[in-house]
Every structure is written in structure tokens, then in C-alpha cells.
Amino acid sequence: MKILIAGGGEFAENLIKMLNPRENEIIVIEKDEARKRELESKYDILVINKSATDIDVYAREVKMDEINAVLALTNSDEINMLVLAIAKIYNIPIRIGRFAEEKIGELVRELQLGIPITQPKILASIVADYMSSVLIPVHLGKLGSFDLYAVGVAEGDRAAGSRVKDLEMSEEVGKIILMFDGTRFKVPSDDDVLKPGDILVIMATGTDFIAYIKG
């Protein structure tokens, strides 16, 4: 996977460790020269020493048509929103941003710019889990005779935009016992609408549930 990260702070570094630069090609946009040198000395990544607001970065320096995921992790909600808007213009399939203000995060979700994460303490692990589970469900462990899986809902999935009950997934196939929408965990009701960016925890005895979520 080819990943573009806007902002090279602590959150970005934690995520770089989890995503493993040996398995993923990671490009970071970081305007601080000293921080750029520090990141490049620690990890096998490319760091572009410019501001994430510099349109030239996306137009000329990064081959946006090759990017699979954009992560907006600067300290500015406004800049992160801009980065996700640019990523949407380029049709980047995975777009995730860090937001301090829940209202801005809600606006990002309403405008379908990307996935807003507003809980910074668990940001890195949530993003890493989502990026893994959006491709292949992640096995979390067992609960009695059942297996627990985490699966991310992505744009284009069968489940995206559907109510839980409209999936018509029987409990023999799998049951959604928990969902995380970027701001909070909740036990879903039948009328809850599943949106791109949601992480679902599913209790199942096999993997037939994947067809109901991914299509």
C-alpha cells in the first residue's frame, strides 16, 4: 500500500511504526526541517519538507494516482480538512483525518471528505486497525465457541449506506456486536446506518459474513 501522511508529529510517528515501512511505501509531508531529518534517520520513508497546504506537493511532487491512502495528521483541523478535500478530488479510496473538534469531524463525515477520528489517545491504533481491516477482516480472538473479527466499512462496500437490518445477515452467519464511528463505540441497533469508516466487531463461527459486508 502507498500511503501519504500530512504532518510528521507524534501521532504520525506512532502510525509509521504500526504500518511498517518495509511493507508499505510511506510519504510524509512535514514543514519542519529538523523533524524531517529525524524521521528520515529513523525510518525508511520519504519526507517532503513543505507545508501540507502547498498545492504544488499534490500537483507535482506526489503521484496522487498511485496513492492508496491519505492520512491528515497535522495539528490543525482546518489543514486536515483541506488535505482530505484534496484527497477526495483525486479519488483516494482511504481518507482519514485527525480532528480535535467533534463538530468539524461531524462536518467532514457529512461532506463525505473522509473518516474523522476525534479520539487522539487511540488514534494510531484505530487508524492502523481500520487500514488493515478494510482489506481483510482482522481476527481479534475467541468468545466461547465464536470468533471475533474487526472489519472496516469502505466506500463501495455492500454494507456502506445500508441499515444493519437491511444486510439480512442471520445470526448463524454473524452478528455485529459493536461499532466504532471515529468518535465513540456503540452497540448497533437494527436501524443504524453503516457508513464508510465504521469499524465493526462481528461475532461469527466462520467468514461467510464477509460477503454481507464487502459484497
PDB file of C-alpha atoms in Angstrom:
ATOM      1  CA  MET A   1       0.000   0.000   0.000  1.00  0.00           C
ATOM      2  CA  LYS A   2       1.221   3.527  -0.809  1.00  0.00           C
ATOM      3  CA  ILE A   3       0.359   5.964   1.981  1.00  0.00           C
ATOM      4  CA  LEU A   4       0.616   9.764   2.123  1.00  0.00           C
ATOM      5  CA  ILE A   5       0.710  11.314   5.608  1.00  0.00           C
ATOM      6  CA  ALA A   6       0.270  15.058   6.141  1.00  0.00           C
ATOM      7  CA  GLY A   7       2.079  16.036   9.334  1.00  0.00           C
ATOM      8  CA  GLY A   8       5.080  14.345  10.898  1.00  0.00           C
ATOM      9  CA  GLY A   9       4.294  14.680  14.595  1.00  0.00           C
ATOM     10  CA  GLU A  10       3.961  12.125  17.381  1.00  0.00           C
ATOM     11  CA  PHE A  11       0.726  10.614  16.051  1.00  0.00           C
ATOM     12  CA  ALA A  12       2.237  10.176  12.606  1.00  0.00           C
ATOM     13  CA  GLU A  13       5.354   8.531  14.017  1.00  0.00           C
ATOM     14  CA  ASN A  14       3.311   6.077  16.097  1.00  0.00           C
ATOM     15  CA  LEU A  15       1.361   5.185  12.988  1.00  0.00           C
ATOM     16  CA  ILE A  16       4.511   4.758  10.891  1.00  0.00           C
ATOM     17  CA  LYS A  17       5.732   2.173  13.410  1.00  0.00           C
ATOM     18  CA  MET A  18       2.440   0.262  13.212  1.00  0.00           C
ATOM     19  CA  LEU A  19       2.183   0.388   9.417  1.00  0.00           C
ATOM     20  CA  ASN A  20       5.732  -0.933   8.938  1.00  0.00           C
ATOM     21  CA  PRO A  21       7.569   0.990   6.176  1.00  0.00           C
ATOM     22  CA  ARG A  22       9.080  -2.292   4.972  1.00  0.00           C
ATOM     23  CA  GLU A  23       5.622  -3.480   3.936  1.00  0.00           C
ATOM     24  CA  ASN A  24       4.097  -0.138   2.911  1.00  0.00           C
ATOM     25  CA  GLU A  25       5.528   2.786   0.955  1.00  0.00           C
ATOM     26  CA  ILE A  26       5.086   5.848   3.166  1.00  0.00           C
ATOM     27  CA  ILE A  27       5.443   9.506   2.172  1.00  0.00           C
ATOM     28  CA  VAL A  28       5.231  12.210   4.840  1.00  0.00           C
ATOM     29  CA  ILE A  29       4.673  15.951   4.346  1.00  0.00           C
ATOM     30  CA  GLU A  30       6.441  17.826   7.166  1.00  0.00           C
ATOM     31  CA  LYS A  31       7.343  21.522   7.066  1.00  0.00           C
ATOM     32  CA  ASP A  32       9.870  21.423   9.931  1.00  0.00           C
ATOM     33  CA  GLU A  33      13.359  20.700   8.549  1.00  0.00           C
ATOM     34  CA  ALA A  34      14.719  19.237  11.800  1.00  0.00           C
ATOM     35  CA  ARG A  35      11.728  16.920  12.155  1.00  0.00           C
ATOM     36  CA  LYS A  36      12.119  15.830   8.524  1.00  0.00           C
ATOM     37  CA  ARG A  37      15.731  14.789   9.157  1.00  0.00           C
ATOM     38  CA  GLU A  38      14.762  12.981  12.363  1.00  0.00           C
ATOM     39  CA  LEU A  39      12.043  10.910  10.680  1.00  0.00           C
ATOM     40  CA  GLU A  40      14.213  10.024   7.694  1.00  0.00           C
ATOM     41  CA  SER A  41      17.032   8.934  10.005  1.00  0.00           C
ATOM     42  CA  LYS A  42      14.703   6.574  11.900  1.00  0.00           C
ATOM     43  CA  TYR A  43      12.561   5.095   9.140  1.00  0.00           C
ATOM     44  CA  ASP A  44      12.804   4.047   5.513  1.00  0.00           C
ATOM     45  CA  ILE A  45      10.383   6.725   4.305  1.00  0.00           C
ATOM     46  CA  LEU A  46      10.340   9.806   2.082  1.00  0.00           C
ATOM     47  CA  VAL A  47       9.682  13.105   3.872  1.00  0.00           C
ATOM     48  CA  ILE A  48       8.753  16.156   1.790  1.00  0.00           C
ATOM     49  CA  ASN A  49       9.865  19.345   3.554  1.00  0.00           C
ATOM     50  CA  LYS A  50       6.867  21.531   2.714  1.00  0.00           C
ATOM     51  CA  SER A  51       3.567  22.628   4.218  1.00  0.00           C
ATOM     52  CA  ALA A  52       0.557  20.355   3.743  1.00  0.00           C
ATOM     53  CA  THR A  53      -1.252  23.428   2.377  1.00  0.00           C
ATOM     54  CA  ASP A  54       1.181  23.702  -0.549  1.00  0.00           C
ATOM     55  CA  ILE A  55      -0.893  22.574  -3.541  1.00  0.00           C
ATOM     56  CA  ASP A  56       2.301  22.023  -5.532  1.00  0.00           C
ATOM     57  CA  VAL A  57       3.020  18.972  -3.363  1.00  0.00           C
ATOM     58  CA  TYR A  58      -0.079  17.179  -4.642  1.00  0.00           C
ATOM     59  CA  ALA A  59       0.093  18.535  -8.178  1.00  0.00           C
ATOM     60  CA  ARG A  60       3.775  17.841  -8.892  1.00  0.00           C
ATOM     61  CA  GLU A  61       5.779  16.150  -6.144  1.00  0.00           C
ATOM     62  CA  VAL A  62       3.495  13.231  -5.282  1.00  0.00           C
ATOM     63  CA  LYS A  63       1.983  10.900  -7.877  1.00  0.00           C
ATOM     64  CA  MET A  64      -1.504  11.073  -6.432  1.00  0.00           C
ATOM     65  CA  ASP A  65      -2.877   8.485  -8.862  1.00  0.00           C
ATOM     66  CA  GLU A  66      -0.614   5.913  -7.157  1.00  0.00           C
ATOM     67  CA  ILE A  67      -1.665   6.750  -3.579  1.00  0.00           C
ATOM     68  CA  ASN A  68      -3.961   4.270  -1.800  1.00  0.00           C
ATOM     69  CA  ALA A  69      -4.479   6.171   1.450  1.00  0.00           C
ATOM     70  CA  VAL A  70      -4.166   9.751   2.715  1.00  0.00           C
ATOM     71  CA  LEU A  71      -3.866  10.435   6.448  1.00  0.00           C
ATOM     72  CA  ALA A  72      -4.274  14.057   7.581  1.00  0.00           C
ATOM     73  CA  LEU A  73      -2.500  14.243  10.951  1.00  0.00           C
ATOM     74  CA  THR A  74      -1.368  17.851  11.340  1.00  0.00           C
ATOM     75  CA  ASN A  75      -2.195  19.865  14.478  1.00  0.00           C
ATOM     76  CA  SER A  76      -4.718  21.972  12.550  1.00  0.00           C
ATOM     77  CA  ASP A  77      -8.299  20.815  11.975  1.00  0.00           C
ATOM     78  CA  GLU A  78      -8.604  23.254   9.072  1.00  0.00           C
ATOM     79  CA  ILE A  79      -5.476  21.956   7.322  1.00  0.00           C
ATOM     80  CA  ASN A  80      -6.556  18.353   7.856  1.00  0.00           C
ATOM     81  CA  MET A  81      -9.934  19.143   6.326  1.00  0.00           C
ATOM     82  CA  LEU A  82      -8.204  20.716   3.309  1.00  0.00           C
ATOM     83  CA  VAL A  83      -5.952  17.676   2.872  1.00  0.00           C
ATOM     84  CA  LEU A  84      -8.948  15.318   2.891  1.00  0.00           C
ATOM     85  CA  ALA A  85     -10.759  17.537   0.380  1.00  0.00           C
ATOM     86  CA  ILE A  86      -7.748  17.342  -1.946  1.00  0.00           C
ATOM     87  CA  ALA A  87      -7.592  13.571  -1.473  1.00  0.00           C
ATOM     88  CA  LYS A  88     -11.269  13.285  -2.395  1.00  0.00           C
ATOM     89  CA  ILE A  89     -10.669  15.262  -5.605  1.00  0.00           C
ATOM     90  CA  TYR A  90      -8.031  12.681  -6.524  1.00  0.00           C
ATOM     91  CA  ASN A  91     -10.424   9.822  -5.603  1.00  0.00           C
ATOM     92  CA  ILE A  92      -8.089   8.360  -2.984  1.00  0.00           C
ATOM     93  CA  PRO A  93     -10.037   5.366  -1.592  1.00  0.00           C
ATOM     94  CA  ILE A  94      -8.898   5.628   2.053  1.00  0.00           C
ATOM     95  CA  ARG A  95      -9.044   9.134   3.595  1.00  0.00           C
ATOM     96  CA  ILE A  96      -8.602   9.546   7.347  1.00  0.00           C
ATOM     97  CA  GLY A  97      -8.095  12.712   9.382  1.00  0.00           C
ATOM     98  CA  ARG A  98      -7.397  13.681  12.976  1.00  0.00           C
ATOM     99  CA  PHE A  99      -9.748  16.313  14.409  1.00  0.00           C
ATOM    100  CA  ALA A 100      -9.733  17.947  17.835  1.00  0.00           C
ATOM    101  CA  GLU A 101     -13.216  19.441  17.422  1.00  0.00           C
ATOM    102  CA  GLU A 102     -16.026  16.902  17.153  1.00  0.00           C
ATOM    103  CA  LYS A 103     -18.183  19.390  15.225  1.00  0.00           C
ATOM    104  CA  ILE A 104     -15.556  19.642  12.494  1.00  0.00           C
ATOM    105  CA  GLY A 105     -15.255  15.869  12.470  1.00  0.00           C
ATOM    106  CA  GLU A 106     -19.013  15.602  12.014  1.00  0.00           C
ATOM    107  CA  LEU A 107     -18.840  18.102   9.126  1.00  0.00           C
ATOM    108  CA  VAL A 108     -16.092  16.063   7.467  1.00  0.00           C
ATOM    109  CA  ARG A 109     -18.280  12.976   7.709  1.00  0.00           C
ATOM    110  CA  GLU A 110     -21.372  14.812   6.408  1.00  0.00           C
ATOM    111  CA  LEU A 111     -19.428  16.165   3.412  1.00  0.00           C
ATOM    112  CA  GLN A 112     -18.027  12.665   2.848  1.00  0.00           C
ATOM    113  CA  LEU A 113     -14.484  14.024   2.776  1.00  0.00           C
ATOM    114  CA  GLY A 114     -13.162  11.074   4.724  1.00  0.00           C
ATOM    115  CA  ILE A 115     -13.105   9.355   8.079  1.00  0.00           C
ATOM    116  CA  PRO A 116     -12.769  11.693  11.078  1.00  0.00           C
ATOM    117  CA  ILE A 117     -11.007  10.390  14.184  1.00  0.00           C
ATOM    118  CA  THR A 118     -11.600  12.566  17.238  1.00  0.00           C
ATOM    119  CA  GLN A 119     -10.105  10.407  19.988  1.00  0.00           C
ATOM    120  CA  PRO A 120      -6.360  11.162  19.812  1.00  0.00           C
ATOM    121  CA  LYS A 121      -5.369   8.748  22.589  1.00  0.00           C
ATOM    122  CA  ILE A 122      -6.358   5.795  20.421  1.00  0.00           C
ATOM    123  CA  LEU A 123      -5.783   7.435  17.046  1.00  0.00           C
ATOM    124  CA  ALA A 124      -2.801   5.398  15.862  1.00  0.00           C
ATOM    125  CA  SER A 125      -4.217   2.001  16.800  1.00  0.00           C
ATOM    126  CA  ILE A 126      -7.666   2.815  15.368  1.00  0.00           C
ATOM    127  CA  VAL A 127      -6.229   4.010  12.055  1.00  0.00           C
ATOM    128  CA  ALA A 128      -3.881   1.041  11.770  1.00  0.00           C
ATOM    129  CA  ASP A 129      -6.686  -1.402  12.596  1.00  0.00           C
ATOM    130  CA  TYR A 130      -9.017   0.241  10.090  1.00  0.00           C
ATOM    131  CA  MET A 131      -6.462   0.205   7.278  1.00  0.00           C
ATOM    132  CA  SER A 132      -5.840  -3.483   7.931  1.00  0.00           C
ATOM    133  CA  SER A 133      -9.484  -4.489   8.342  1.00  0.00           C
ATOM    134  CA  VAL A 134     -10.737  -2.542   5.321  1.00  0.00           C
ATOM    135  CA  LEU A 135      -8.901  -5.069   3.145  1.00  0.00           C
ATOM    136  CA  ILE A 136      -9.066  -8.267   5.208  1.00  0.00           C
ATOM    137  CA  PRO A 137     -11.069  -8.792   8.437  1.00  0.00           C
ATOM    138  CA  VAL A 138      -8.788  -8.875  11.473  1.00  0.00           C
ATOM    139  CA  HIS A 139      -9.248 -11.809  13.852  1.00  0.00           C
ATOM    140  CA  LEU A 140      -9.462 -10.400  17.390  1.00  0.00           C
ATOM    141  CA  GLY A 141      -9.803 -13.633  19.348  1.00  0.00           C
ATOM    142  CA  LYS A 142     -12.473 -16.025  20.578  1.00  0.00           C
ATOM    143  CA  LEU A 143     -15.574 -15.629  22.730  1.00  0.00           C
ATOM    144  CA  GLY A 144     -16.657 -19.097  23.763  1.00  0.00           C
ATOM    145  CA  SER A 145     -17.237 -21.058  20.567  1.00  0.00           C
ATOM    146  CA  PHE A 146     -17.378 -17.881  18.463  1.00  0.00           C
ATOM    147  CA  ASP A 147     -14.635 -15.917  16.715  1.00  0.00           C
ATOM    148  CA  LEU A 148     -14.463 -12.131  16.945  1.00  0.00           C
ATOM    149  CA  TYR A 149     -13.453 -10.129  13.866  1.00  0.00           C
ATOM    150  CA  ALA A 150     -12.893  -6.434  13.175  1.00  0.00           C
ATOM    151  CA  VAL A 151     -13.874  -5.309   9.702  1.00  0.00           C
ATOM    152  CA  GLY A 152     -13.800  -1.797   8.267  1.00  0.00           C
ATOM    153  CA  VAL A 153     -16.582  -0.471   6.055  1.00  0.00           C
ATOM    154  CA  ALA A 154     -15.158   1.190   2.931  1.00  0.00           C
ATOM    155  CA  GLU A 155     -16.693   3.203   0.112  1.00  0.00           C
ATOM    156  CA  GLY A 156     -18.153   0.798  -2.425  1.00  0.00           C
ATOM    157  CA  ASP A 157     -18.808  -1.973   0.098  1.00  0.00           C
ATOM    158  CA  ARG A 158     -22.214  -3.637   0.025  1.00  0.00           C
ATOM    159  CA  ALA A 159     -22.804  -2.534   3.625  1.00  0.00           C
ATOM    160  CA  ALA A 160     -21.952   1.147   3.054  1.00  0.00           C
ATOM    161  CA  GLY A 161     -25.138   3.198   3.357  1.00  0.00           C
ATOM    162  CA  SER A 162     -27.240   0.232   4.468  1.00  0.00           C
ATOM    163  CA  ARG A 163     -29.077  -0.217   7.735  1.00  0.00           C
ATOM    164  CA  VAL A 164     -27.953  -3.139   9.867  1.00  0.00           C
ATOM    165  CA  LYS A 165     -31.237  -4.982   9.301  1.00  0.00           C
ATOM    166  CA  ASP A 166     -31.004  -4.457   5.525  1.00  0.00           C
ATOM    167  CA  LEU A 167     -27.882  -6.622   5.413  1.00  0.00           C
ATOM    168  CA  GLU A 168     -30.182  -9.616   6.014  1.00  0.00           C
ATOM    169  CA  MET A 169     -27.307 -11.378   7.764  1.00  0.00           C
ATOM    170  CA  SER A 170     -28.587 -14.135  10.019  1.00  0.00           C
ATOM    171  CA  GLU A 171     -27.035 -14.684  13.436  1.00  0.00           C
ATOM    172  CA  GLU A 172     -25.850 -18.083  12.194  1.00  0.00           C
ATOM    173  CA  VAL A 173     -23.636 -16.220   9.702  1.00  0.00           C
ATOM    174  CA  GLY A 174     -22.527 -13.415  12.008  1.00  0.00           C
ATOM    175  CA  LYS A 175     -23.716 -10.709  14.383  1.00  0.00           C
ATOM    176  CA  ILE A 176     -22.444  -7.131  14.648  1.00  0.00           C
ATOM    177  CA  ILE A 177     -21.967  -6.670  18.388  1.00  0.00           C
ATOM    178  CA  LEU A 178     -20.092  -3.348  18.381  1.00  0.00           C
ATOM    179  CA  MET A 179     -19.304  -0.480  16.024  1.00  0.00           C
ATOM    180  CA  PHE A 180     -16.901   2.474  16.158  1.00  0.00           C
ATOM    181  CA  ASP A 181     -17.583   5.562  14.017  1.00  0.00           C
ATOM    182  CA  GLY A 182     -14.421   7.535  14.749  1.00  0.00           C
ATOM    183  CA  THR A 183     -15.789   9.235  17.850  1.00  0.00           C
ATOM    184  CA  ARG A 184     -17.414   6.577  20.004  1.00  0.00           C
ATOM    185  CA  PHE A 185     -18.153   2.891  20.401  1.00  0.00           C
ATOM    186  CA  LYS A 186     -21.775   1.744  20.481  1.00  0.00           C
ATOM    187  CA  VAL A 187     -23.930  -1.357  20.332  1.00  0.00           C
ATOM    188  CA  PRO A 188     -25.719  -1.046  16.975  1.00  0.00           C
ATOM    189  CA  SER A 189     -29.480  -1.176  16.552  1.00  0.00           C
ATOM    190  CA  ASP A 190     -31.228  -2.646  13.513  1.00  0.00           C
ATOM    191  CA  ASP A 191     -31.889   0.863  12.175  1.00  0.00           C
ATOM    192  CA  ASP A 192     -28.306   2.152  12.452  1.00  0.00           C
ATOM    193  CA  VAL A 193     -26.855   3.075   9.058  1.00  0.00           C
ATOM    194  CA  LEU A 194     -23.370   1.759   8.319  1.00  0.00           C
ATOM    195  CA  LYS A 195     -21.053   4.370   6.828  1.00  0.00           C
ATOM    196  CA  PRO A 196     -17.601   4.283   5.233  1.00  0.00           C
ATOM    197  CA  GLY A 197     -15.075   4.486   8.042  1.00  0.00           C
ATOM    198  CA  ASP A 198     -17.101   2.495  10.559  1.00  0.00           C
ATOM    199  CA  ILE A 199     -15.240  -0.348  12.235  1.00  0.00           C
ATOM    200  CA  LEU A 200     -17.477  -3.306  13.056  1.00  0.00           C
ATOM    201  CA  VAL A 201     -16.804  -6.021  15.611  1.00  0.00           C
ATOM    202  CA  ILE A 202     -18.522  -9.171  14.388  1.00  0.00           C
ATOM    203  CA  MET A 203     -19.125 -12.412  16.279  1.00  0.00           C
ATOM    204  CA  ALA A 204     -19.181 -15.381  13.911  1.00  0.00           C
ATOM    205  CA  THR A 205     -18.353 -19.059  13.503  1.00  0.00           C
ATOM    206  CA  GLY A 206     -16.778 -18.576  10.077  1.00  0.00           C
ATOM    207  CA  THR A 207     -16.040 -15.909   7.495  1.00  0.00           C
ATOM    208  CA  ASP A 208     -19.235 -16.060   5.422  1.00  0.00           C
ATOM    209  CA  PHE A 209     -20.161 -12.656   6.895  1.00  0.00           C
ATOM    210  CA  ILE A 210     -17.563 -11.002   4.646  1.00  0.00           C
ATOM    211  CA  ALA A 211     -19.875 -11.286   1.633  1.00  0.00           C
ATOM    212  CA  TYR A 212     -22.609  -9.399   3.510  1.00  0.00           C
ATOM    213  CA  ILE A 213     -20.247  -6.537   4.408  1.00  0.00           C
ATOM    214  CA  LYS A 214     -17.976  -6.332   1.381  1.00  0.00           C
ATOM    215  CA  GLY A 215     -20.220  -7.799  -1.307  1.00  0.00           C
TER     216      GLY A 215
END
